[in-house]
Amino acid sequence: MSSYEKLVQNTIDLHRQITQAKLTRRDLLKMGMLSAATGMLLPMSGLSLRALAKDDDPTNPAICPVPGLAPPLGMISPPTRPWIEEMPRLVEKQTVRGNHPDNIDTGYYGYGGAPGPMPVGDAQGRGGDSKIHCLYDHPEMASHFPVQNMGHQAWSANGLIYCPPEKWYELREKQFDHVWHKDLPAGSGGQPAWGFDGVFPGPMFRVRYGEPHFVRIHNDLPTRNLGFGINQTSTHLHNMHMPAESDGNPLLPNYSGSYWDHHYPNVYAGVKQFGGLGNPNEGLGTLFYHDHKLDFTAQNVYAGLVGMTSIYDAPGIYANPTMGDYGDPEEATGWRLPCGPNFEFDVGLVFHDRQFDTLGADFFPLACFDGAVGDKITVNGKIQPFFPVKRRKYRFRMLNIGPSRTYQWALSNNSNFVVIATDGNLLPAPITVKTFQQVPAERFDVILDFSKYVPGTQIILYNRAEQTSGAKPTGKLLTPGVPVLKFIVDTGAVVDNSIIPSTLRPLPDISTPVTNNRTWEFKRRSGEWVVNREPFDRNVISATIQEGTAEKWTIVNGGGGWTHPIHVHHEEHRVLSYNGKPVGGLYAGRKDVISLEKNAYAEIYLRFRDFKGLYVMHCHNTVHEDHAMMVLWKLV
Ligand SMILES: [Cu+2]
């Protein structure tokens, strides 16, 4: 290592120490280590890569290491060979033993209790349900949730919706060693990560409408972090329509040594107006759960706290037997989408880019507020893996967990993606494309048909979008692109009863009249990411919304060279217009993420239904979110 490289490495290590100290943006501002004007670490010796680069132009955004570029402007991960390791399938989550609530662990030191509508825990945080400690720390939170002590609103006999759990699960957040690639200096021993049940990505839940489920999430994370992250969590199930106390609000910490109980009623949105289980045209599909701790979402997700959930329709919910997404292993009922026994052909793909330093250690760019991008793209936790496929159709549930990268997908043989779902929602009809963009937090379900290929055929999934910073892609399309995943077609015959149906889930009616219009401007201001000119403030509720109403929101990118993928909790939206024009294709369906491109504005329609309490809206470039691009809203 040259002395210059050493200096760069020292700078990186210093950044790591600052992150290790769990200092927030506010702490850094207070300590005078952060410039309020530029939002970057001040160019004091040893702290700033910009100081090293001798680039003191104050009008530039903070310099962040450019992935794959030599120091001091960039950072290059150690080399890894492609297609060495097989892509792991997501672990299938099982219920607790006997699917019985008695087999749910009550936690440490006797402060917890059996699952129930009301939390049992310790105000000093010595164990049990974190809600009790949270309410002790933040007593004002009690008033924001409909049931005392943040009890489960859809599990109380006096609630308007009563859906006691039928499926019982536990998750444990813990530290473990993960092998991103065995060629990295850490070798096959791996390096420390945090994950649900000690795996990355966390296990795949397969749940069903009409079968409410319960998940107790034990926080077993250590005090000492990974050089980033904090051992307080809040687990959000992205896109789920659910009671606020189970939503994973950033303000509701699950403390280490304690647990948080999540209750998912699994009724279709709008159930109160519709009756029964609700309207199946509101059905969801591909969801994901991830940490959402205030100020630490990006770091904790980067640490590994993320996993997927698939929800299927209630049996027979559609009177028409050729409709419905039932997860049928025989592929004989409903839309007959690819599934197979044990979901062999219904496969989750979690895309995540990472940066390693010269020595191969994980790096998270604390000082960089544009976002975090890395030069290694992983699929289900492996860098450039291969995946053997049978000669038939597969349903791939593609999820981009960011933190900040946008993909533009294409296949090496220029074949098609048959897109059947955008975010959590099956489209009214499949849409066939050769390429599509995927911003952080978006999901796309695609069908790929390998039946036409001879055994041994190799097809590579490429990312064509060039991106050198967390702010946005450069706009340049690479040819052929960065190879991310290789499919290898197996020999042998295989059964395929699945079909590509000509129509899928109809769009629900959106005729509820709009009773309120709101405008939200997402912008950079004084080095912070703000909504309507203000950074997130836990004491400010920016909208109070009457349950059962519909609203039109105009969301605006206030300028600069950034894109913002905006996400509203609890209720998804329909795009009425984008830059004044109607949208089509992949954007005309139900969505829960909308990418606000540079200077864009969009009108979206939302209904606010069924449950009550405190929710958020935020930018899902989670680095922007943590540096305060988020607002609270309350459903009353
Ligand atoms: Cu943003």
mmCIF file of N, CA and C in Angstrom, residues 193-311:
data_model
loop_
_atom_site.group_PDB
_atom_site.id
_atom_site.type_symbol
_atom_site.label_atom_id
_atom_site.label_comp_id
_atom_site.label_asym_id
_atom_site.label_seq_id
_atom_site.Cartn_x
_atom_site.Cartn_y
_atom_site.Cartn_z
ATOM 1 N N ALA A 193 -22.615 -9.880 9.774
ATOM 2 C CA ALA A 193 -23.793 -9.205 9.229
ATOM 3 C C ALA A 193 -24.898 -9.358 10.264
ATOM 4 N N TRP A 194 -25.975 -8.599 10.070
ATOM 5 C CA TRP A 194 -27.160 -8.751 10.915
ATOM 6 C C TRP A 194 -28.287 -9.263 10.032
ATOM 7 N N GLY A 195 -29.063 -10.181 10.555
ATOM 8 C CA GLY A 195 -30.148 -10.688 9.721
ATOM 9 C C GLY A 195 -31.265 -11.297 10.546
ATOM 10 N N PHE A 196 -32.430 -11.410 9.912
ATOM 11 C CA PHE A 196 -33.567 -12.082 10.540
ATOM 12 C C PHE A 196 -33.292 -13.589 10.509
ATOM 13 N N ASP A 197 -33.351 -14.204 11.651
ATOM 14 C CA ASP A 197 -33.038 -15.632 11.812
ATOM 15 C C ASP A 197 -31.599 -15.939 11.409
ATOM 16 N N GLY A 198 -30.744 -14.910 11.397
ATOM 17 C CA GLY A 198 -29.337 -15.149 11.081
ATOM 18 C C GLY A 198 -29.080 -15.533 9.641
ATOM 19 N N VAL A 199 -29.911 -15.041 8.730
ATOM 20 C CA VAL A 199 -29.626 -15.242 7.306
ATOM 21 C C VAL A 199 -29.869 -13.938 6.551
ATOM 22 N N PHE A 200 -29.181 -13.809 5.420
ATOM 23 C CA PHE A 200 -29.433 -12.694 4.507
ATOM 24 C C PHE A 200 -29.643 -13.260 3.118
ATOM 25 N N PRO A 201 -30.732 -12.883 2.453
ATOM 26 C CA PRO A 201 -31.883 -12.143 2.992
ATOM 27 C C PRO A 201 -32.625 -12.997 4.017
ATOM 28 N N GLY A 202 -33.465 -12.349 4.806
ATOM 29 C CA GLY A 202 -34.258 -13.069 5.790
ATOM 30 C C GLY A 202 -35.189 -14.066 5.115
ATOM 31 N N PRO A 203 -35.796 -14.934 5.901
ATOM 32 C CA PRO A 203 -36.653 -15.965 5.325
ATOM 33 C C PRO A 203 -37.867 -15.399 4.595
ATOM 34 N N MET A 204 -38.341 -16.176 3.629
ATOM 35 C CA MET A 204 -39.532 -15.822 2.842
ATOM 36 C C MET A 204 -40.781 -16.321 3.566
ATOM 37 N N PHE A 205 -41.671 -15.382 3.910
ATOM 38 C CA PHE A 205 -42.977 -15.751 4.465
ATOM 39 C C PHE A 205 -43.927 -16.017 3.295
ATOM 40 N N ARG A 206 -44.730 -17.063 3.420
ATOM 41 C CA ARG A 206 -45.816 -17.306 2.459
ATOM 42 C C ARG A 206 -47.097 -17.280 3.288
ATOM 43 N N VAL A 207 -47.859 -16.223 3.149
ATOM 44 C CA VAL A 207 -49.064 -16.054 3.972
ATOM 45 C C VAL A 207 -50.267 -15.883 3.047
ATOM 46 N N ARG A 208 -51.453 -15.826 3.636
ATOM 47 C CA ARG A 208 -52.661 -15.914 2.826
ATOM 48 C C ARG A 208 -53.750 -14.999 3.397
ATOM 49 N N TYR A 209 -54.492 -14.367 2.502
ATOM 50 C CA TYR A 209 -55.676 -13.621 2.945
ATOM 51 C C TYR A 209 -56.640 -14.582 3.636
ATOM 52 N N GLY A 210 -57.275 -14.079 4.683
ATOM 53 C CA GLY A 210 -58.197 -14.914 5.434
ATOM 54 C C GLY A 210 -57.508 -15.751 6.507
ATOM 55 N N GLU A 211 -56.157 -15.675 6.567
ATOM 56 C CA GLU A 211 -55.411 -16.369 7.620
ATOM 57 C C GLU A 211 -54.517 -15.350 8.314
ATOM 58 N N PRO A 212 -55.081 -14.595 9.270
ATOM 59 C CA PRO A 212 -54.284 -13.565 9.951
ATOM 60 C C PRO A 212 -53.040 -14.194 10.569
ATOM 61 N N HIS A 213 -51.930 -13.472 10.498
ATOM 62 C CA HIS A 213 -50.727 -14.048 11.101
ATOM 63 C C HIS A 213 -50.073 -13.114 12.096
ATOM 64 N N PHE A 214 -49.279 -13.716 12.940
ATOM 65 C CA PHE A 214 -48.636 -13.054 14.066
ATOM 66 C C PHE A 214 -47.144 -13.339 13.973
ATOM 67 N N VAL A 215 -46.330 -12.289 14.134
ATOM 68 C CA VAL A 215 -44.881 -12.485 14.149
ATOM 69 C C VAL A 215 -44.295 -11.775 15.363
ATOM 70 N N ARG A 216 -43.682 -12.530 16.250
ATOM 71 C CA ARG A 216 -42.926 -11.909 17.348
ATOM 72 C C ARG A 216 -41.491 -11.779 16.886
ATOM 73 N N ILE A 217 -41.013 -10.533 16.840
ATOM 74 C CA ILE A 217 -39.639 -10.299 16.379
ATOM 75 C C ILE A 217 -38.761 -10.022 17.592
ATOM 76 N N HIS A 218 -37.895 -10.987 17.894
ATOM 77 C CA HIS A 218 -36.956 -10.837 19.005
ATOM 78 C C HIS A 218 -35.742 -10.070 18.514
ATOM 79 N N ASN A 219 -35.363 -9.054 19.244
ATOM 80 C CA ASN A 219 -34.148 -8.324 18.908
ATOM 81 C C ASN A 219 -33.000 -8.875 19.748
ATOM 82 N N ASP A 220 -32.188 -9.716 19.129
ATOM 83 C CA ASP A 220 -31.026 -10.305 19.801
ATOM 84 C C ASP A 220 -29.727 -9.681 19.298
ATOM 85 N N LEU A 221 -29.803 -8.442 18.822
ATOM 86 C CA LEU A 221 -28.609 -7.816 18.243
ATOM 87 C C LEU A 221 -27.658 -7.339 19.332
ATOM 88 N N PRO A 222 -26.351 -7.442 19.071
ATOM 89 C CA PRO A 222 -25.352 -7.030 20.078
ATOM 90 C C PRO A 222 -25.215 -5.510 20.162
ATOM 91 N N THR A 223 -24.676 -5.042 21.268
ATOM 92 C CA THR A 223 -24.464 -3.607 21.470
ATOM 93 C C THR A 223 -23.446 -3.072 20.475
ATOM 94 N N ARG A 224 -22.389 -3.843 20.267
ATOM 95 C CA ARG A 224 -21.347 -3.389 19.347
ATOM 96 C C ARG A 224 -21.822 -3.642 17.920
ATOM 97 N N ASN A 225 -21.799 -2.574 17.111
ATOM 98 C CA ASN A 225 -22.336 -2.740 15.755
ATOM 99 C C ASN A 225 -21.252 -3.190 14.783
ATOM 100 N N LEU A 226 -21.576 -3.168 13.518
ATOM 101 C CA LEU A 226 -20.681 -3.702 12.482
ATOM 102 C C LEU A 226 -19.760 -2.621 11.915
ATOM 103 N N GLY A 227 -19.709 -1.474 12.580
ATOM 104 C CA GLY A 227 -19.074 -0.316 11.958
ATOM 105 C C GLY A 227 -20.157 0.560 11.356
ATOM 106 N N PHE A 228 -21.365 0.047 11.347
ATOM 107 C CA PHE A 228 -22.564 0.806 10.972
ATOM 108 C C PHE A 228 -23.729 0.047 11.587
ATOM 109 N N GLY A 229 -24.877 0.716 11.643
ATOM 110 C CA GLY A 229 -26.064 0.077 12.216
ATOM 111 C C GLY A 229 -26.239 0.404 13.677
ATOM 112 N N ILE A 230 -27.446 0.165 14.174
ATOM 113 C CA ILE A 230 -27.735 0.370 15.598
ATOM 114 C C ILE A 230 -28.630 -0.791 16.038
ATOM 115 N N ASN A 231 -28.445 -1.197 17.303
ATOM 116 C CA ASN A 231 -29.173 -2.394 17.747
ATOM 117 C C ASN A 231 -30.560 -2.060 18.304
ATOM 118 N N GLN A 232 -31.175 -1.042 17.711
ATOM 119 C CA GLN A 232 -32.613 -0.819 17.916
ATOM 120 C C GLN A 232 -33.223 -0.940 16.531
ATOM 121 N N THR A 233 -34.391 -1.544 16.446
ATOM 122 C CA THR A 233 -34.962 -1.799 15.128
ATOM 123 C C THR A 233 -36.440 -1.439 15.113
ATOM 124 N N SER A 234 -37.020 -1.471 13.931
ATOM 125 C CA SER A 234 -38.462 -1.347 13.785
ATOM 126 C C SER A 234 -38.769 -1.988 12.448
ATOM 127 N N THR A 235 -39.509 -3.075 12.440
ATOM 128 C CA THR A 235 -39.642 -3.866 11.222
ATOM 129 C C THR A 235 -40.926 -3.515 10.482
ATOM 130 N N HIS A 236 -40.744 -2.905 9.319
ATOM 131 C CA HIS A 236 -41.862 -2.484 8.478
ATOM 132 C C HIS A 236 -42.143 -3.558 7.426
ATOM 133 N N LEU A 237 -43.402 -3.933 7.269
ATOM 134 C CA LEU A 237 -43.780 -4.839 6.171
ATOM 135 C C LEU A 237 -44.311 -3.972 5.034
ATOM 136 N N HIS A 238 -43.434 -3.743 4.073
ATOM 137 C CA HIS A 238 -43.645 -2.761 3.013
ATOM 138 C C HIS A 238 -44.831 -3.156 2.129
ATOM 139 N N ASN A 239 -45.762 -2.237 1.988
ATOM 140 C CA ASN A 239 -46.962 -2.344 1.141
ATOM 141 C C ASN A 239 -48.145 -2.998 1.864
ATOM 142 N N MET A 240 -47.897 -3.603 3.033
ATOM 143 C CA MET A 240 -49.008 -4.274 3.700
ATOM 144 C C MET A 240 -50.001 -3.248 4.223
ATOM 145 N N HIS A 241 -51.279 -3.617 4.118
ATOM 146 C CA HIS A 241 -52.379 -2.817 4.639
ATOM 147 C C HIS A 241 -52.627 -3.349 6.045
ATOM 148 N N MET A 242 -52.265 -2.538 7.057
ATOM 149 C CA MET A 242 -52.259 -3.127 8.403
ATOM 150 C C MET A 242 -52.356 -2.081 9.498
ATOM 151 N N PRO A 243 -52.704 -2.546 10.698
ATOM 152 C CA PRO A 243 -52.804 -1.627 11.838
ATOM 153 C C PRO A 243 -51.475 -0.924 12.113
ATOM 154 N N ALA A 244 -51.562 0.341 12.507
ATOM 155 C CA ALA A 244 -50.361 1.164 12.649
ATOM 156 C C ALA A 244 -49.381 0.622 13.684
ATOM 157 N N GLU A 245 -49.899 -0.014 14.750
ATOM 158 C CA GLU A 245 -48.974 -0.486 15.791
ATOM 159 C C GLU A 245 -48.141 -1.676 15.323
ATOM 160 N N SER A 246 -48.532 -2.283 14.195
ATOM 161 C CA SER A 246 -47.746 -3.394 13.646
ATOM 162 C C SER A 246 -46.976 -2.998 12.393
ATOM 163 N N ASP A 247 -47.054 -1.739 12.016
ATOM 164 C CA ASP A 247 -46.542 -1.281 10.729
ATOM 165 C C ASP A 247 -45.018 -1.189 10.683
ATOM 166 N N GLY A 248 -44.379 -1.058 11.847
ATOM 167 C CA GLY A 248 -42.939 -0.824 11.830
ATOM 168 C C GLY A 248 -42.633 0.636 11.617
ATOM 169 N N ASN A 249 -43.385 1.484 12.326
ATOM 170 C CA ASN A 249 -43.140 2.933 12.258
ATOM 171 C C ASN A 249 -41.735 3.230 12.798
ATOM 172 N N PRO A 250 -41.003 4.132 12.129
ATOM 173 C CA PRO A 250 -39.636 4.451 12.584
ATOM 174 C C PRO A 250 -39.570 4.927 14.033
ATOM 175 N N LEU A 251 -40.689 5.437 14.558
ATOM 176 C CA LEU A 251 -40.667 5.976 15.919
ATOM 177 C C LEU A 251 -40.929 4.904 16.990
ATOM 178 N N LEU A 252 -41.107 3.673 16.573
ATOM 179 C CA LEU A 252 -41.450 2.624 17.539
ATOM 180 C C LEU A 252 -40.312 1.611 17.640
ATOM 181 N N PRO A 253 -39.311 1.886 18.502
ATOM 182 C CA PRO A 253 -38.145 1.006 18.522
ATOM 183 C C PRO A 253 -38.406 -0.336 19.209
ATOM 184 N N ASN A 254 -37.869 -1.371 18.588
ATOM 185 C CA ASN A 254 -37.794 -2.675 19.219
ATOM 186 C C ASN A 254 -36.388 -2.761 19.819
ATOM 187 N N TYR A 255 -36.318 -2.791 21.145
ATOM 188 C CA TYR A 255 -35.031 -2.685 21.834
ATOM 189 C C TYR A 255 -34.329 -4.046 21.907
ATOM 190 N N SER A 256 -33.017 -3.996 21.903
ATOM 191 C CA SER A 256 -32.237 -5.229 22.038
ATOM 192 C C SER A 256 -32.570 -5.904 23.369
ATOM 193 N N GLY A 257 -32.775 -7.199 23.331
ATOM 194 C CA GLY A 257 -33.148 -7.939 24.539
ATOM 195 C C GLY A 257 -34.652 -8.045 24.721
ATOM 196 N N SER A 258 -35.403 -7.357 23.855
ATOM 197 C CA SER A 258 -36.865 -7.366 23.936
ATOM 198 C C SER A 258 -37.435 -7.855 22.601
ATOM 199 N N TYR A 259 -38.750 -7.754 22.443
ATOM 200 C CA TYR A 259 -39.374 -8.148 21.180
ATOM 201 C C TYR A 259 -40.454 -7.145 20.821
ATOM 202 N N TRP A 260 -40.917 -7.215 19.577
ATOM 203 C CA TRP A 260 -42.091 -6.454 19.144
ATOM 204 C C TRP A 260 -43.048 -7.457 18.495
ATOM 205 N N ASP A 261 -44.319 -7.377 18.880
ATOM 206 C CA ASP A 261 -45.328 -8.272 18.312
ATOM 207 C C ASP A 261 -46.053 -7.590 17.160
ATOM 208 N N HIS A 262 -46.038 -8.246 16.007
ATOM 209 C CA HIS A 262 -46.722 -7.720 14.824
ATOM 210 C C HIS A 262 -47.926 -8.600 14.521
ATOM 211 N N HIS A 263 -49.066 -7.975 14.327
ATOM 212 C CA HIS A 263 -50.293 -8.691 13.990
ATOM 213 C C HIS A 263 -50.768 -8.224 12.620
ATOM 214 N N TYR A 264 -50.867 -9.159 11.689
ATOM 215 C CA TYR A 264 -51.280 -8.850 10.322
ATOM 216 C C TYR A 264 -52.657 -9.466 10.070
ATOM 217 N N PRO A 265 -53.717 -8.656 9.980
ATOM 218 C CA PRO A 265 -55.070 -9.202 9.860
ATOM 219 C C PRO A 265 -55.333 -9.915 8.527
ATOM 220 N N ASN A 266 -54.544 -9.582 7.475
ATOM 221 C CA ASN A 266 -54.678 -10.242 6.166
ATOM 222 C C ASN A 266 -56.102 -10.214 5.627
ATOM 223 N N VAL A 267 -56.672 -9.016 5.688
ATOM 224 C CA VAL A 267 -57.946 -8.754 5.015
ATOM 225 C C VAL A 267 -57.638 -7.819 3.842
ATOM 226 N N TYR A 268 -58.417 -7.917 2.778
ATOM 227 C CA TYR A 268 -58.216 -7.053 1.620
ATOM 228 C C TYR A 268 -58.549 -5.611 2.011
ATOM 229 N N ALA A 269 -57.765 -4.664 1.499
ATOM 230 C CA ALA A 269 -57.976 -3.252 1.829
ATOM 231 C C ALA A 269 -59.398 -2.831 1.474
ATOM 232 N N GLY A 270 -59.987 -2.037 2.343
ATOM 233 C CA GLY A 270 -61.356 -1.583 2.115
ATOM 234 C C GLY A 270 -62.387 -2.520 2.721
ATOM 235 N N VAL A 271 -61.927 -3.427 3.580
ATOM 236 C CA VAL A 271 -62.812 -4.454 4.137
ATOM 237 C C VAL A 271 -63.997 -3.853 4.895
ATOM 238 N N LYS A 272 -63.779 -2.687 5.508
ATOM 239 C CA LYS A 272 -64.878 -2.122 6.303
ATOM 240 C C LYS A 272 -66.059 -1.713 5.430
ATOM 241 N N GLN A 273 -65.757 -1.203 4.229
ATOM 242 C CA GLN A 273 -66.844 -0.824 3.334
ATOM 243 C C GLN A 273 -67.385 -2.048 2.591
ATOM 244 N N PHE A 274 -66.514 -2.982 2.272
ATOM 245 C CA PHE A 274 -66.871 -4.077 1.370
ATOM 246 C C PHE A 274 -67.499 -5.252 2.116
ATOM 247 N N GLY A 275 -67.061 -5.487 3.354
ATOM 248 C CA GLY A 275 -67.571 -6.627 4.120
ATOM 249 C C GLY A 275 -66.805 -7.897 3.826
ATOM 250 N N GLY A 276 -67.089 -8.946 4.576
ATOM 251 C CA GLY A 276 -66.406 -10.234 4.404
ATOM 252 C C GLY A 276 -64.917 -10.085 4.603
ATOM 253 N N LEU A 277 -64.136 -10.659 3.695
ATOM 254 C CA LEU A 277 -62.678 -10.473 3.739
ATOM 255 C C LEU A 277 -62.273 -9.248 2.939
ATOM 256 N N GLY A 278 -63.250 -8.621 2.291
ATOM 257 C CA GLY A 278 -62.943 -7.461 1.462
ATOM 258 C C GLY A 278 -62.970 -7.830 -0.012
ATOM 259 N N ASN A 279 -62.524 -6.882 -0.842
ATOM 260 C CA ASN A 279 -62.569 -7.011 -2.297
ATOM 261 C C ASN A 279 -61.253 -7.613 -2.801
ATOM 262 N N PRO A 280 -61.295 -8.804 -3.409
ATOM 263 C CA PRO A 280 -60.032 -9.427 -3.831
ATOM 264 C C PRO A 280 -59.281 -8.634 -4.892
ATOM 265 N N ASN A 281 -59.964 -7.693 -5.550
ATOM 266 C CA ASN A 281 -59.226 -6.857 -6.504
ATOM 267 C C ASN A 281 -58.237 -5.930 -5.795
ATOM 268 N N GLU A 282 -58.312 -5.887 -4.458
ATOM 269 C CA GLU A 282 -57.330 -5.130 -3.658
ATOM 270 C C GLU A 282 -56.168 -6.036 -3.225
ATOM 271 N N GLY A 283 -56.140 -7.267 -3.689
ATOM 272 C CA GLY A 283 -55.139 -8.228 -3.216
ATOM 273 C C GLY A 283 -53.711 -7.798 -3.506
ATOM 274 N N LEU A 284 -52.826 -8.125 -2.567
ATOM 275 C CA LEU A 284 -51.391 -7.862 -2.713
ATOM 276 C C LEU A 284 -50.669 -9.175 -2.995
ATOM 277 N N GLY A 285 -49.382 -9.077 -3.308
ATOM 278 C CA GLY A 285 -48.604 -10.275 -3.603
ATOM 279 C C GLY A 285 -47.198 -10.200 -3.032
ATOM 280 N N THR A 286 -46.308 -9.481 -3.737
ATOM 281 C CA THR A 286 -44.896 -9.459 -3.348
ATOM 282 C C THR A 286 -44.617 -8.274 -2.430
ATOM 283 N N LEU A 287 -44.342 -8.590 -1.182
ATOM 284 C CA LEU A 287 -44.042 -7.568 -0.174
ATOM 285 C C LEU A 287 -42.639 -7.827 0.363
ATOM 286 N N PHE A 288 -42.121 -6.883 1.133
ATOM 287 C CA PHE A 288 -40.867 -7.192 1.834
ATOM 288 C C PHE A 288 -40.844 -6.505 3.179
ATOM 289 N N TYR A 289 -40.124 -7.125 4.100
ATOM 290 C CA TYR A 289 -40.003 -6.535 5.433
ATOM 291 C C TYR A 289 -38.568 -6.057 5.611
ATOM 292 N N HIS A 290 -38.432 -4.917 6.260
ATOM 293 C CA HIS A 290 -37.081 -4.370 6.432
ATOM 294 C C HIS A 290 -37.034 -3.470 7.642
ATOM 295 N N ASP A 291 -35.829 -3.281 8.151
ATOM 296 C CA ASP A 291 -35.704 -2.390 9.288
ATOM 297 C C ASP A 291 -35.995 -0.950 8.885
ATOM 298 N N HIS A 292 -36.568 -0.206 9.832
ATOM 299 C CA HIS A 292 -37.009 1.161 9.556
ATOM 300 C C HIS A 292 -36.693 2.090 10.718
ATOM 301 N N LYS A 293 -35.705 1.731 11.541
ATOM 302 C CA LYS A 293 -35.378 2.531 12.723
ATOM 303 C C LYS A 293 -35.053 3.974 12.319
ATOM 304 N N LEU A 294 -35.654 4.909 13.028
ATOM 305 C CA LEU A 294 -35.429 6.325 12.759
ATOM 306 C C LEU A 294 -33.934 6.637 12.658
ATOM 307 N N ASP A 295 -33.537 7.311 11.602
ATOM 308 C CA ASP A 295 -32.155 7.742 11.330
ATOM 309 C C ASP A 295 -31.220 6.603 10.917
ATOM 310 N N PHE A 296 -31.636 5.358 11.031
ATOM 311 C CA PHE A 296 -30.717 4.236 10.800
ATOM 312 C C PHE A 296 -31.239 3.216 9.791
ATOM 313 N N THR A 297 -32.281 3.564 9.045
ATOM 314 C CA THR A 297 -32.849 2.573 8.125
ATOM 315 C C THR A 297 -31.808 2.065 7.130
ATOM 316 N N ALA A 298 -31.109 2.990 6.480
ATOM 317 C CA ALA A 298 -30.162 2.572 5.444
ATOM 318 C C ALA A 298 -29.076 1.679 6.047
ATOM 319 N N GLN A 299 -28.529 2.091 7.187
ATOM 320 C CA GLN A 299 -27.446 1.311 7.801
ATOM 321 C C GLN A 299 -27.922 -0.063 8.250
ATOM 322 N N ASN A 300 -29.100 -0.111 8.859
ATOM 323 C CA ASN A 300 -29.576 -1.405 9.370
ATOM 324 C C ASN A 300 -30.002 -2.347 8.245
ATOM 325 N N VAL A 301 -30.536 -1.790 7.166
ATOM 326 C CA VAL A 301 -30.861 -2.644 6.024
ATOM 327 C C VAL A 301 -29.557 -3.121 5.382
ATOM 328 N N TYR A 302 -28.599 -2.214 5.284
ATOM 329 C CA TYR A 302 -27.282 -2.573 4.736
ATOM 330 C C TYR A 302 -26.625 -3.661 5.591
ATOM 331 N N ALA A 303 -26.881 -3.596 6.891
ATOM 332 C CA ALA A 303 -26.351 -4.635 7.782
ATOM 333 C C ALA A 303 -26.973 -5.990 7.463
ATOM 334 N N GLY A 304 -28.176 -5.959 6.871
ATOM 335 C CA GLY A 304 -28.788 -7.221 6.436
ATOM 336 C C GLY A 304 -30.210 -7.448 6.892
ATOM 337 N N LEU A 305 -30.810 -6.466 7.569
ATOM 338 C CA LEU A 305 -32.138 -6.683 8.161
ATOM 339 C C LEU A 305 -33.250 -6.468 7.128
ATOM 340 N N VAL A 306 -33.438 -7.460 6.288
ATOM 341 C CA VAL A 306 -34.451 -7.387 5.235
ATOM 342 C C VAL A 306 -34.839 -8.798 4.802
ATOM 343 N N GLY A 307 -36.085 -8.957 4.399
ATOM 344 C CA GLY A 307 -36.555 -10.263 3.897
ATOM 345 C C GLY A 307 -37.837 -10.067 3.103
ATOM 346 N N MET A 308 -38.353 -11.152 2.530
ATOM 347 C CA MET A 308 -39.536 -11.043 1.662
ATOM 348 C C MET A 308 -40.745 -11.750 2.252
ATOM 349 N N THR A 309 -41.918 -11.291 1.830
ATOM 350 C CA THR A 309 -43.191 -11.928 2.171
ATOM 351 C C THR A 309 -44.027 -12.017 0.903
ATOM 352 N N SER A 310 -44.629 -13.174 0.661
ATOM 353 C CA SER A 310 -45.589 -13.310 -0.436
ATOM 354 C C SER A 310 -46.938 -13.600 0.191
ATOM 355 N N ILE A 311 -47.940 -12.872 -0.240
ATOM 356 C CA ILE A 311 -49.285 -13.151 0.257
ATOM 357 C C ILE A 311 -50.145 -13.641 -0.910
#
